[in-house]
CSV table of C-alpha atoms in Angstrom, one decimal:
chain,number,residue,atom,x,y,z
U,7,MET,CA,2.5,-22.4,-10.5
U,8,GLY,CA,6.3,-21.8,-10.2
U,9,ILE,CA,8.8,-21.0,-7.4
U,10,VAL,CA,11.3,-18.2,-7.1
U,11,ALA,CA,14.0,-17.4,-4.5
U,12,GLY,CA,14.9,-14.2,-2.7
U,13,LEU,CA,18.4,-13.8,-1.3
U,14,ASP,CA,19.2,-11.2,1.3
U,15,SER,CA,22.9,-10.6,1.9
U,16,ALA,CA,22.8,-8.5,5.1
U,17,PRO,CA,25.8,-7.1,6.9
U,18,ASP,CA,26.2,-10.3,9.0
U,19,PHE,CA,24.5,-13.1,7.2
U,20,THR,CA,22.8,-14.5,4.0
U,21,ARG,CA,19.2,-15.5,4.2
U,22,ILE,CA,17.3,-17.2,1.4
U,23,VAL,CA,13.6,-17.7,1.0
U,24,VAL,CA,11.9,-19.8,-1.6
U,25,CYS,CA,8.4,-18.5,-2.5
U,26,ASP,CA,5.4,-19.5,-4.6
U,27,THR,CA,5.3,-17.1,-7.5
U,28,ASP,CA,1.6,-16.5,-7.4
U,29,THR,CA,1.0,-15.9,-3.7
U,30,GLY,CA,4.4,-15.2,-2.2
U,31,THR,CA,3.9,-18.0,0.4
U,32,VAL,CA,7.3,-18.9,1.8
U,33,LEU,CA,7.9,-22.6,1.1
U,34,ARG,CA,11.4,-23.1,2.5
U,35,GLN,CA,14.3,-21.0,3.7
U,36,GLY,CA,18.1,-21.1,4.4
U,37,TYR,CA,20.5,-19.1,6.5
U,38,ALA,CA,24.2,-18.8,7.0
U,39,PRO,CA,26.4,-16.2,8.7
U,40,HIS,CA,29.2,-14.5,6.8
U,41,PRO,CA,32.6,-16.1,7.6
U,42,VAL,CA,34.0,-12.9,9.1
U,43,ASP,CA,36.3,-12.8,12.2
U,44,GLY,CA,35.5,-10.7,15.2
U,45,ASP,CA,33.1,-7.8,15.4
U,46,ARG,CA,31.5,-6.4,12.2
U,47,PRO,CA,34.5,-5.0,10.3
U,48,ALA,CA,34.6,-1.9,8.0
U,49,ASP,CA,36.5,-3.9,5.3
U,50,VAL,CA,35.1,-7.3,4.0
U,51,ASP,CA,36.3,-9.6,1.3
U,52,PRO,CA,33.3,-10.0,-1.0
U,53,GLN,CA,34.1,-13.7,-1.3
U,54,ALA,CA,32.7,-14.0,2.3
U,55,TRP,CA,29.3,-13.1,0.8
U,56,LEU,CA,29.6,-15.9,-1.8
U,57,LEU,CA,30.7,-18.4,0.8
U,58,SER,CA,27.7,-17.8,3.1
U,59,LEU,CA,25.4,-17.7,0.0
U,60,GLY,CA,26.6,-21.2,-0.9
U,61,GLU,CA,26.1,-22.5,2.6
U,62,ALA,CA,22.6,-20.9,2.9
U,63,ALA,CA,21.6,-22.5,-0.4
U,64,GLY,CA,22.8,-26.0,0.6
U,65,GLY,CA,20.7,-29.1,0.9
U,66,GLY,CA,18.9,-28.6,-2.4
U,67,LEU,CA,17.2,-25.4,-1.2
U,68,LEU,CA,17.1,-23.9,-4.7
U,69,GLU,CA,15.9,-27.1,-6.5
U,70,GLY,CA,13.1,-26.2,-9.0
U,71,VAL,CA,13.6,-22.4,-8.6
U,72,GLN,CA,13.1,-20.5,-11.8
U,73,ALA,CA,14.3,-17.1,-10.9
U,74,ILE,CA,16.4,-15.4,-8.1
U,75,GLY,CA,16.3,-11.8,-6.8
U,76,VAL,CA,19.1,-10.4,-4.8
U,77,SER,CA,18.8,-7.9,-1.9
U,78,ALA,CA,22.0,-6.8,-0.2
U,79,GLN,CA,23.3,-4.4,2.4
U,80,GLN,CA,23.5,-0.8,1.3
U,81,ASN,CA,26.5,1.5,1.5
U,82,ALA,CA,28.9,-1.3,0.6
U,83,VAL,CA,31.2,-0.3,-2.3
U,84,VAL,CA,33.3,-2.9,-4.2
U,85,PRO,CA,36.3,-1.3,-6.1
U,86,LEU,CA,37.3,-3.5,-9.0
U,87,ASP,CA,40.3,-3.3,-11.4
U,88,ALA,CA,40.1,-3.4,-15.2
U,89,GLN,CA,40.0,-7.2,-15.2
U,90,GLY,CA,37.1,-7.3,-12.6
U,91,GLY,CA,39.3,-8.3,-9.7
U,92,THR,CA,38.8,-6.7,-6.3
U,93,VAL,CA,41.4,-3.9,-5.7
U,94,ARG,CA,40.9,-4.2,-2.0
U,95,PRO,CA,38.2,-5.5,0.4
U,96,ALA,CA,34.8,-3.9,0.1
U,97,LEU,CA,34.2,-0.8,2.2
U,98,VAL,CA,31.0,-1.5,4.1
U,99,GLY,CA,28.7,-0.1,6.7
U,100,GLY,CA,28.6,3.2,8.6
U,101,ASP,CA,32.3,3.9,8.1
U,102,LYS,CA,33.4,6.5,10.8
U,103,ARG,CA,36.8,6.7,9.1
U,104,ALA,CA,35.1,8.7,6.3
U,105,GLN,CA,33.6,11.5,8.3
U,106,VAL,CA,36.4,13.9,7.3
U,107,ALA,CA,35.9,12.8,3.7
U,108,ALA,CA,32.2,13.6,3.9
U,109,ALA,CA,32.9,17.2,5.0
U,110,ASP,CA,35.6,17.5,2.3
U,111,LEU,CA,33.1,16.5,-0.4
U,112,ILE,CA,30.4,18.8,0.9
U,113,ASP,CA,32.8,21.7,0.7
U,114,ALA,CA,34.2,20.7,-2.7
U,115,LEU,CA,30.8,20.9,-4.4
U,116,GLY,CA,29.8,24.1,-2.7
U,117,GLY,CA,27.8,23.0,0.3
U,118,ARG,CA,24.8,20.9,1.4
U,119,GLU,CA,22.3,22.5,-0.9
U,120,ALA,CA,24.6,21.9,-4.0
U,121,TRP,CA,24.6,18.2,-3.1
U,122,ALA,CA,20.9,18.0,-2.5
U,123,GLN,CA,20.2,19.6,-5.9
U,124,ALA,CA,22.7,17.3,-7.6
U,125,VAL,CA,21.8,13.9,-6.3
U,126,GLY,CA,19.0,14.4,-3.7
U,127,CYS,CA,21.3,13.7,-0.7
U,128,VAL,CA,24.1,15.2,1.3
U,129,PRO,CA,27.3,13.0,1.7
U,130,GLN,CA,27.5,11.1,4.9
U,131,ALA,CA,30.3,8.8,6.2
U,132,ALA,CA,28.5,5.6,5.1
U,133,GLN,CA,27.8,6.5,1.5
U,134,PRO,CA,29.8,5.0,-1.4
U,135,VAL,CA,30.7,8.4,-2.8
U,136,THR,CA,32.3,9.4,0.6
U,137,LYS,CA,34.2,6.1,0.8
U,138,LEU,CA,35.7,6.8,-2.6
U,139,ARG,CA,37.0,10.1,-1.3
U,140,TRP,CA,38.4,8.3,1.7
U,141,LEU,CA,40.1,5.8,-0.6
U,142,ALA,CA,41.6,8.5,-2.8
U,143,LYS,CA,43.1,10.3,0.3
U,144,ASN,CA,44.2,7.3,2.3
U,145,GLU,CA,45.0,4.5,-0.3
U,146,PRO,CA,45.9,6.4,-3.4
U,147,ASP,CA,47.4,3.4,-5.2
U,148,ALA,CA,44.2,1.4,-4.7
U,149,ALA,CA,42.2,4.3,-5.9
U,150,LEU,CA,44.3,4.6,-9.0
U,151,ARG,CA,43.8,0.9,-9.8
U,152,THR,CA,40.0,1.2,-9.4
U,153,ALA,CA,38.5,1.0,-12.9
U,154,MET,CA,34.9,-0.2,-12.0
U,155,LEU,CA,32.6,0.4,-9.1
U,156,MET,CA,29.9,-1.9,-7.8
U,157,GLN,CA,27.7,-2.2,-4.7
U,158,ALA,CA,27.1,-5.5,-2.9
U,159,HIS,CA,23.9,-6.5,-4.8
U,160,ASP,CA,25.5,-5.5,-8.1
U,161,TRP,CA,28.5,-7.6,-7.4
U,162,LEU,CA,26.5,-10.6,-6.3
U,163,VAL,CA,24.2,-10.5,-9.3
U,164,TRP,CA,27.3,-10.3,-11.5
U,165,GLN,CA,28.8,-13.3,-9.8
U,166,LEU,CA,25.7,-15.4,-10.1
U,167,LEU,CA,25.6,-14.6,-13.8
U,168,GLY,CA,29.2,-15.8,-14.3
U,169,ARG,CA,30.7,-12.3,-14.5
U,170,PRO,CA,29.3,-11.2,-17.9
U,171,VAL,CA,30.5,-8.2,-19.8
U,172,ARG,CA,27.2,-6.4,-19.0
U,173,ARG,CA,27.1,-5.2,-15.4
U,174,THR,CA,23.8,-3.9,-14.0
U,175,THR,CA,22.2,-2.3,-11.0
U,176,ASP,CA,18.7,-0.9,-10.2
U,177,ARG,CA,17.3,2.5,-9.4
U,178,GLY,CA,17.0,1.7,-5.7
U,179,GLY,CA,20.6,0.7,-5.2
U,180,ALA,CA,22.0,3.4,-7.4
U,181,SER,CA,20.1,6.1,-5.5
U,182,GLY,CA,22.0,5.4,-2.4
U,183,THR,CA,25.5,5.9,-3.9
U,184,GLY,CA,25.7,9.7,-3.8
U,185,TYR,CA,26.5,9.7,-7.6
U,186,TRP,CA,23.1,8.9,-9.1
U,187,SER,CA,20.1,11.2,-9.0
U,188,ALA,CA,16.7,9.8,-8.4
U,189,ALA,CA,15.2,13.0,-9.8
U,190,THR,CA,16.9,12.8,-13.2
U,191,GLY,CA,17.4,9.0,-13.3
U,192,SER,CA,21.1,9.5,-14.3
U,193,TYR,CA,24.6,9.1,-13.0
U,194,ARG,CA,26.7,12.1,-12.0
U,195,SER,CA,30.1,10.8,-13.2
U,196,ASP,CA,31.6,14.1,-12.4
U,197,LEU,CA,30.9,13.4,-8.7
U,198,VAL,CA,32.7,10.0,-9.0
U,199,GLU,CA,35.7,12.0,-10.4
U,200,LEU,CA,35.4,14.5,-7.6
U,201,ALA,CA,35.6,11.7,-5.0
U,202,LEU,CA,37.9,9.2,-6.5
U,203,GLY,CA,40.1,11.5,-8.6
U,204,HIS,CA,39.3,9.9,-11.9
U,205,GLN,CA,36.4,8.3,-13.8
U,206,ALA,CA,35.3,4.7,-13.3
U,207,MET,CA,32.9,2.4,-15.1
U,208,LEU,CA,29.5,2.2,-13.5
U,209,PRO,CA,26.8,-0.5,-13.8
U,210,GLU,CA,23.9,0.0,-16.2
U,211,VAL,CA,20.7,1.0,-14.3
U,212,ILE,CA,17.9,-1.3,-15.5
U,213,GLY,CA,14.2,-1.1,-14.8
U,214,PRO,CA,12.4,-2.7,-11.7
U,215,ALA,CA,10.9,-5.6,-13.7
U,216,GLU,CA,13.9,-6.2,-16.0
U,217,ALA,CA,16.1,-9.2,-15.7
U,218,ALA,CA,19.9,-8.7,-15.2
U,219,GLY,CA,20.4,-11.9,-17.2
U,220,THR,CA,20.1,-15.7,-17.2
U,221,THR,CA,22.6,-18.2,-16.0
U,222,PRO,CA,23.9,-20.9,-18.3
U,223,GLU,CA,21.5,-23.3,-16.5
U,224,GLY,CA,18.6,-21.1,-17.5
U,225,LEU,CA,18.0,-19.5,-14.1
U,226,LEU,CA,16.7,-15.9,-14.4
U,227,ILE,CA,18.3,-13.3,-12.2
U,228,SER,CA,16.3,-10.1,-11.6
U,229,ALA,CA,17.8,-6.6,-11.2
U,230,GLY,CA,18.3,-6.9,-7.4
U,231,THR,CA,18.2,-3.9,-5.1
U,232,GLY,CA,19.3,-2.5,-1.7
U,233,GLU,CA,18.0,-3.9,1.5
U,234,THR,CA,15.9,-0.9,2.4
U,235,MET,CA,14.1,-1.0,-0.9
U,236,SER,CA,13.7,-4.7,-0.9
U,237,ALA,CA,12.2,-4.7,2.6
U,238,ALA,CA,9.7,-2.0,1.6
U,239,PHE,CA,8.7,-4.2,-1.4
U,240,GLY,CA,8.4,-7.3,0.8
U,241,LEU,CA,6.2,-5.4,3.2
U,242,GLY,CA,4.0,-4.4,0.3
U,243,ILE,CA,3.9,-0.7,1.1
U,244,GLY,CA,2.4,1.7,-1.4
U,245,LEU,CA,1.2,5.3,-1.7
U,246,GLY,CA,-0.1,6.5,1.6
U,247,ASP,CA,2.2,4.2,3.6
U,248,ALA,CA,5.3,5.1,5.7
U,249,VAL,CA,7.8,2.9,7.5
U,250,VAL,CA,9.2,4.0,10.8
U,251,SER,CA,12.3,1.9,11.7
U,252,LEU,CA,13.4,1.8,15.4
U,253,GLY,CA,17.1,1.0,15.6
U,254,ALA,CA,19.7,2.7,17.7
U,255,SER,CA,19.0,5.5,15.4
U,256,GLY,CA,15.6,5.9,13.6
U,257,SER,CA,14.4,6.4,10.1
U,258,VAL,CA,11.2,7.3,8.4
U,259,MET,CA,10.5,6.6,4.8
U,260,ALA,CA,7.4,6.7,2.6
U,261,VAL,CA,6.4,5.9,-1.0
U,262,HIS,CA,6.0,9.0,-3.2
U,263,PRO,CA,5.4,9.4,-6.9
U,264,GLU,CA,8.2,11.9,-7.4
U,265,ALA,CA,11.7,12.6,-6.1
U,266,LEU,CA,11.9,15.2,-3.4
U,267,VAL,CA,14.8,17.7,-3.6
U,268,ASP,CA,15.4,19.2,-0.1
U,269,SER,CA,17.9,22.0,0.1
U,270,THR,CA,18.4,21.5,3.8
U,271,GLY,CA,19.5,17.9,3.3
U,272,MET,CA,17.1,16.5,5.8
U,273,ILE,CA,15.5,14.3,3.2
U,274,THR,CA,17.5,11.7,1.4
U,275,SER,CA,15.8,11.2,-2.0
U,276,LEU,CA,16.0,7.5,-2.7
U,277,ALA,CA,14.3,5.4,-5.4
U,278,ASP,CA,12.3,2.4,-4.6
U,279,ALA,CA,12.1,-1.1,-6.2
U,280,THR,CA,8.9,-0.4,-8.2
U,281,GLY,CA,9.7,2.7,-10.2
U,282,MET,CA,8.4,5.1,-7.5
U,283,HIS,CA,10.4,7.1,-5.0
U,284,LEU,CA,11.3,6.5,-1.3
U,285,PRO,CA,12.2,9.8,0.5
U,286,VAL,CA,13.9,9.0,3.8
U,287,VAL,CA,14.4,11.2,6.9
U,288,THR,CA,16.6,9.9,9.7
U,289,THR,CA,17.1,10.7,13.4
U,290,LEU,CA,20.2,9.8,15.3
U,291,ASN,CA,18.4,9.0,18.5
U,292,ALA,CA,15.8,6.2,18.7
U,293,VAL,CA,16.4,3.1,20.8
U,294,ARG,CA,19.7,4.5,22.2
U,295,THR,CA,17.4,7.0,24.0
U,296,LEU,CA,15.6,4.1,25.7
U,297,ARG,CA,18.8,2.2,26.5
U,298,GLY,CA,20.4,5.3,28.1
U,299,THR,CA,17.3,6.0,30.2
U,300,ALA,CA,17.1,2.3,31.3
U,301,GLU,CA,20.7,2.5,32.5
U,302,LEU,CA,20.1,5.8,34.2
U,303,LEU,CA,17.2,4.3,36.1
U,304,GLY,CA,19.1,1.1,36.9
U,305,LEU,CA,16.8,-1.1,34.9
U,306,PRO,CA,18.1,-4.3,33.3
U,307,ASP,CA,16.3,-4.1,29.9
U,308,LEU,CA,13.9,-2.2,27.7
U,309,ASP,CA,11.0,-4.5,28.8
U,310,SER,CA,11.4,-3.2,32.4
U,311,LEU,CA,11.6,0.4,31.1
U,312,SER,CA,8.4,-0.1,29.2
U,313,GLU,CA,6.7,-1.6,32.2
U,314,LEU,CA,7.7,1.3,34.3
U,315,ALA,CA,6.6,3.9,31.7
U,316,MET,CA,3.1,2.3,31.6
U,317,LYS,CA,2.7,3.4,35.2
U,318,SER,CA,2.8,7.0,34.1
U,319,THR,CA,0.3,8.8,31.9
U,320,PRO,CA,0.5,10.6,28.5
U,321,GLY,CA,2.5,13.8,28.9
U,322,ALA,CA,4.6,12.2,31.7
U,323,HIS,CA,3.4,14.8,34.3
U,324,GLY,CA,4.9,17.6,32.2
U,325,LEU,CA,8.3,16.0,31.8
U,326,VAL,CA,9.8,16.4,28.3
U,327,LEU,CA,12.9,14.7,27.1
U,328,LEU,CA,14.6,16.1,24.0
U,329,PRO,CA,16.4,12.9,22.9
U,330,TYR,CA,19.4,14.5,21.1
U,331,LEU,CA,22.0,12.3,22.9
U,332,GLU,CA,24.3,11.9,19.9
U,333,GLY,CA,23.6,15.3,18.5
U,334,GLU,CA,20.8,15.2,15.9
U,335,ARG,CA,20.2,15.3,12.1
U,336,THR,CA,16.4,16.1,12.3
U,337,PRO,CA,16.6,18.9,13.3
U,338,ASN,CA,20.1,19.6,12.2
U,339,LEU,CA,21.9,20.0,15.6
U,340,PRO,CA,25.0,17.9,15.2
U,341,HIS,CA,26.8,19.2,18.3
U,342,THR,CA,23.9,19.5,20.8
U,343,ALA,CA,23.1,17.3,23.7
U,344,GLY,CA,19.8,15.9,25.1
U,345,SER,CA,17.9,17.8,27.8
U,346,ILE,CA,15.0,17.3,30.2
U,347,ALA,CA,12.5,20.0,30.9
U,348,GLY,CA,9.5,20.3,33.2
U,349,LEU,CA,11.1,19.1,36.3
U,350,ARG,CA,8.8,19.6,39.3
U,351,ARG,CA,8.7,17.8,42.6
U,352,GLU,CA,5.7,15.6,41.5
U,353,SER,CA,7.2,14.7,38.1
U,354,MET,CA,10.5,13.5,39.6
U,355,LYS,CA,9.7,9.9,39.6
U,356,GLY,CA,11.1,7.0,37.6
U,357,GLU,CA,7.9,6.2,35.8
U,358,HIS,CA,7.6,9.7,34.5
U,359,LEU,CA,11.1,9.8,33.2
U,360,ALA,CA,10.6,6.4,31.5
U,361,ARG,CA,7.4,7.7,29.9
U,362,ALA,CA,9.2,10.9,28.8
U,363,ALA,CA,11.9,8.8,27.1
U,364,PHE,CA,9.4,6.9,25.0
U,365,GLU,CA,7.5,10.0,24.1
U,366,GLY,CA,10.7,11.9,23.3
U,367,MET,CA,11.9,9.2,21.0
U,368,LEU,CA,8.5,9.0,19.2
U,369,CYS,CA,8.1,12.8,19.0
U,370,GLY,CA,11.5,13.0,17.4
U,371,LEU,CA,10.3,10.5,14.8
U,372,ALA,CA,7.0,12.4,14.5
U,373,ASP,CA,9.2,15.4,13.6
U,374,ALA,CA,10.8,13.3,10.8
U,375,LEU,CA,7.3,12.3,9.6
U,376,ASP,CA,6.3,16.0,9.6
U,377,VAL,CA,9.3,16.8,7.3
U,378,LEU,CA,7.7,14.4,4.7
U,379,ARG,CA,4.2,15.5,5.3
U,380,GLY,CA,5.3,19.1,4.8
U,381,ARG,CA,6.5,18.2,1.3
U,382,GLY,CA,3.1,16.7,0.3
U,383,VAL,CA,3.8,13.1,1.2
U,384,GLU,CA,0.6,11.4,2.2
U,385,VAL,CA,0.8,9.3,5.3
U,386,ARG,CA,-2.3,7.3,6.2
U,387,ARG,CA,-0.7,4.1,7.6
U,388,ILE,CA,2.6,3.6,9.3
U,389,PHE,CA,4.5,0.3,9.5
U,390,LEU,CA,6.6,0.2,12.8
U,391,LEU,CA,9.7,-1.9,12.5
U,392,GLY,CA,12.4,-3.1,15.0
U,393,ALA,CA,12.4,-5.1,18.2
U,394,ALA,CA,11.3,-2.0,20.2
U,395,ALA,CA,8.1,-1.9,18.2
U,396,GLU,CA,6.9,-4.8,20.3
U,397,LEU,CA,7.2,-2.9,23.6
U,398,PRO,CA,3.8,-2.0,25.1
U,399,ALA,CA,4.9,1.6,25.9
U,400,VAL,CA,5.8,2.1,22.2
U,401,GLN,CA,2.5,0.6,21.0
U,402,ALA,CA,0.5,2.7,23.5
U,403,ALA,CA,2.1,6.0,22.5
U,404,ALA,CA,2.9,5.7,18.8
U,405,PRO,CA,-0.6,5.9,17.2
U,406,MET,CA,-1.6,9.0,19.1
U,407,LEU,CA,1.8,10.8,18.5
U,408,PHE,CA,2.0,9.9,14.9
U,409,GLY,CA,-1.6,10.7,14.2
U,410,ALA,CA,-2.2,7.7,12.0
U,411,GLN,CA,-3.0,4.0,12.0
U,412,VAL,CA,0.1,2.0,13.1
U,413,VAL,CA,0.8,-1.6,11.9
U,414,VAL,CA,3.4,-3.7,13.8
U,415,PRO,CA,4.2,-6.4,11.3
U,416,GLN,CA,4.8,-10.0,12.3
U,417,PRO,CA,8.6,-10.7,12.2
U,418,ALA,CA,9.6,-12.0,8.8
U,419,ASP,CA,12.5,-11.8,6.4
U,420,TYR,CA,11.0,-8.9,4.5
U,421,ALA,CA,14.1,-8.0,2.5
U,422,ALA,CA,14.5,-11.6,1.2
U,423,ILE,CA,10.7,-11.7,0.5
U,424,GLY,CA,11.0,-8.5,-1.4
U,425,ALA,CA,13.9,-9.9,-3.5
U,426,ALA,CA,11.8,-13.0,-4.3
U,427,ARG,CA,8.8,-10.8,-5.3
U,428,GLN,CA,11.1,-8.9,-7.7
U,429,ALA,CA,12.3,-12.3,-9.1
U,430,ALA,CA,8.6,-13.3,-9.6
U,431,TRP,CA,8.0,-10.0,-11.4
U,432,ALA,CA,10.9,-10.3,-13.8
U,433,LEU,CA,10.0,-14.0,-14.4
U,434,GLY,CA,6.4,-13.1,-15.2
U,435,VAL,CA,7.4,-10.3,-17.5
U,436,SER,CA,9.8,-12.6,-19.4
U,437,GLN,CA,7.0,-15.1,-19.8
U,438,GLY,CA,4.5,-12.5,-20.9
U,439,THR,CA,2.2,-13.1,-17.9
U,440,LEU,CA,2.9,-9.9,-16.0
U,441,ASP,CA,2.9,-6.2,-16.9
U,442,PRO,CA,6.3,-4.5,-16.4
U,443,ARG,CA,4.5,-1.6,-14.7
U,444,THR,CA,2.6,-3.8,-12.2
U,445,PRO,CA,4.3,-6.1,-9.7
U,446,PRO,CA,2.8,-9.4,-8.7
U,447,LEU,CA,0.1,-9.0,-6.0
U,448,TRP,CA,1.5,-10.9,-3.1
U,449,GLN,CA,0.0,-11.0,0.4
U,450,GLY,CA,1.3,-8.0,2.2
U,451,ALA,CA,2.7,-8.0,5.7
U,452,SER,CA,0.2,-9.0,8.4
U,453,GLY,CA,0.5,-7.7,11.9
U,454,GLN,CA,-1.1,-5.9,14.8
U,455,VAL,CA,-3.1,-2.9,13.8
U,456,LEU,CA,-3.2,0.0,16.3
U,457,GLU,CA,-5.6,3.0,15.8
U,458,PRO,CA,-5.2,6.5,17.5
U,459,GLY,CA,-8.9,6.5,18.2
U,460,ASP,CA,-10.1,8.7,21.0
U,461,GLU,CA,-6.5,9.4,22.1
U,462,LEU,CA,-5.7,11.5,19.0
U,463,ALA,CA,-6.3,14.8,20.9
U,464,VAL,CA,-4.2,13.6,23.8
U,465,GLY,CA,-1.4,12.8,21.4
U,466,GLN,CA,-1.6,16.2,19.8
U,467,ALA,CA,-1.3,17.8,23.2
U,468,VAL,CA,1.8,15.7,24.1
U,469,ARG,CA,3.3,16.6,20.7
U,470,GLN,CA,2.6,20.3,21.3
U,471,GLN,CA,4.3,20.1,24.7
U,472,PHE,CA,7.4,18.5,23.0
U,473,VAL,CA,7.4,21.1,20.2
U,474,SER,CA,7.2,24.0,22.7
U,475,VAL,CA,10.2,22.7,24.6
U,476,ARG,CA,12.1,22.1,21.4
U,477,GLU,CA,11.5,25.6,20.2
U,478,GLN,CA,12.4,27.2,23.5
U,479,THR,CA,15.6,25.2,23.7
U,480,HIS,CA,16.6,25.3,20.0
U,481,PRO,CA,14.7,28.2,18.5
U,482,GLY,CA,14.3,28.0,14.7
U,483,ALA,CA,16.3,24.7,14.4
U,484,PHE,CA,13.4,22.8,13.0
U,485,ARG,CA,11.8,23.9,9.8
U,486,PRO,CA,9.7,21.1,8.3
């Protein structure tokens, strides 16, 4: 019996869990915020990630650990010069500065479909490829000095190993860059040149169970991966499982055996941390719909909105809220606004509007699920993530609207646990005790299980009511 560690370098903090290699039981953990001033910035010195890592690992946390896996925030690109020094701070997060650059890149390759065919996704402001275009246009000297490109987890793995000549990444992380194709398993270096203006060295993509290397002290470092892929691995999702994430915006992802190329660009074709694929569909409006409705109704918080919504009934007395408050990606309506339909004297009550907000948000996410189902993705069980997943109004409506079993996992550091599981896999393979095709069987996420049961027909009726209003308001906009 050994112990391994998983390290999650999130946008705001580093969290480390130390786990039993056989069972995945969390034995101890550490935490430290990144030393960054003010609100979450768009430019971050990567040294901040190392400083919080060191603090989180303090007090002998890693004593006896045999292997470490690294999960890190996605969409962070670290431009390096020929000597491996940072050319400028890392470009991180959902960078609104790069919106024009995203449109430029889409046009430069010949449109959304051309990008979907090339790398399985259409450039967005947050993606590394788009940030490279922004860099070339706005900081040409820095772009010219950029000789190597890394993402956050690549850079951290490289630092832990003492900055060796070999630089590595994994399929999951590479698939989010906009210049690596999950379908072909290869880089599109021409797209790097299109964005940056010249070629740059890229990390070697290694397999899910391969080790990136071993430290001089004999500590094995696994491939690492992006936060999304690591959290999916930590949750233990497999074929037939989907994850619906409720943030300000929403996302739906599912495990699938092959890459999905979607000419409309609604599906982002990512790779997962196991050798499978992780198609993702996003909506721009999830919890922001609930917060806006709470403010409109003069309620102090989402708990109060949920309590009010529970006084209504499924279908909200015919009230339908299309939750496209920020425009929408699914369906592709970037310049539209939200709308309310079905106003009658008897439906004009706070509880019905509250219920319509929850149903509108969840129906929007059900549309995203239908995009995946329409491409042959099997969805038997849905993991519902985010603080809003705990709200009674969400739990009452989600199973009937999604038409599947819903699991609300207990809160845990799933990205860090996924990184630790990857470390255990690489360690087992290196010792000859695990198959490189089969990850260690750790206890999956436990949580509250909700079944649609007898309310499935009611949920289908509510969905149909939503779909009818959507089609009347935006005819032909949604083609799953």
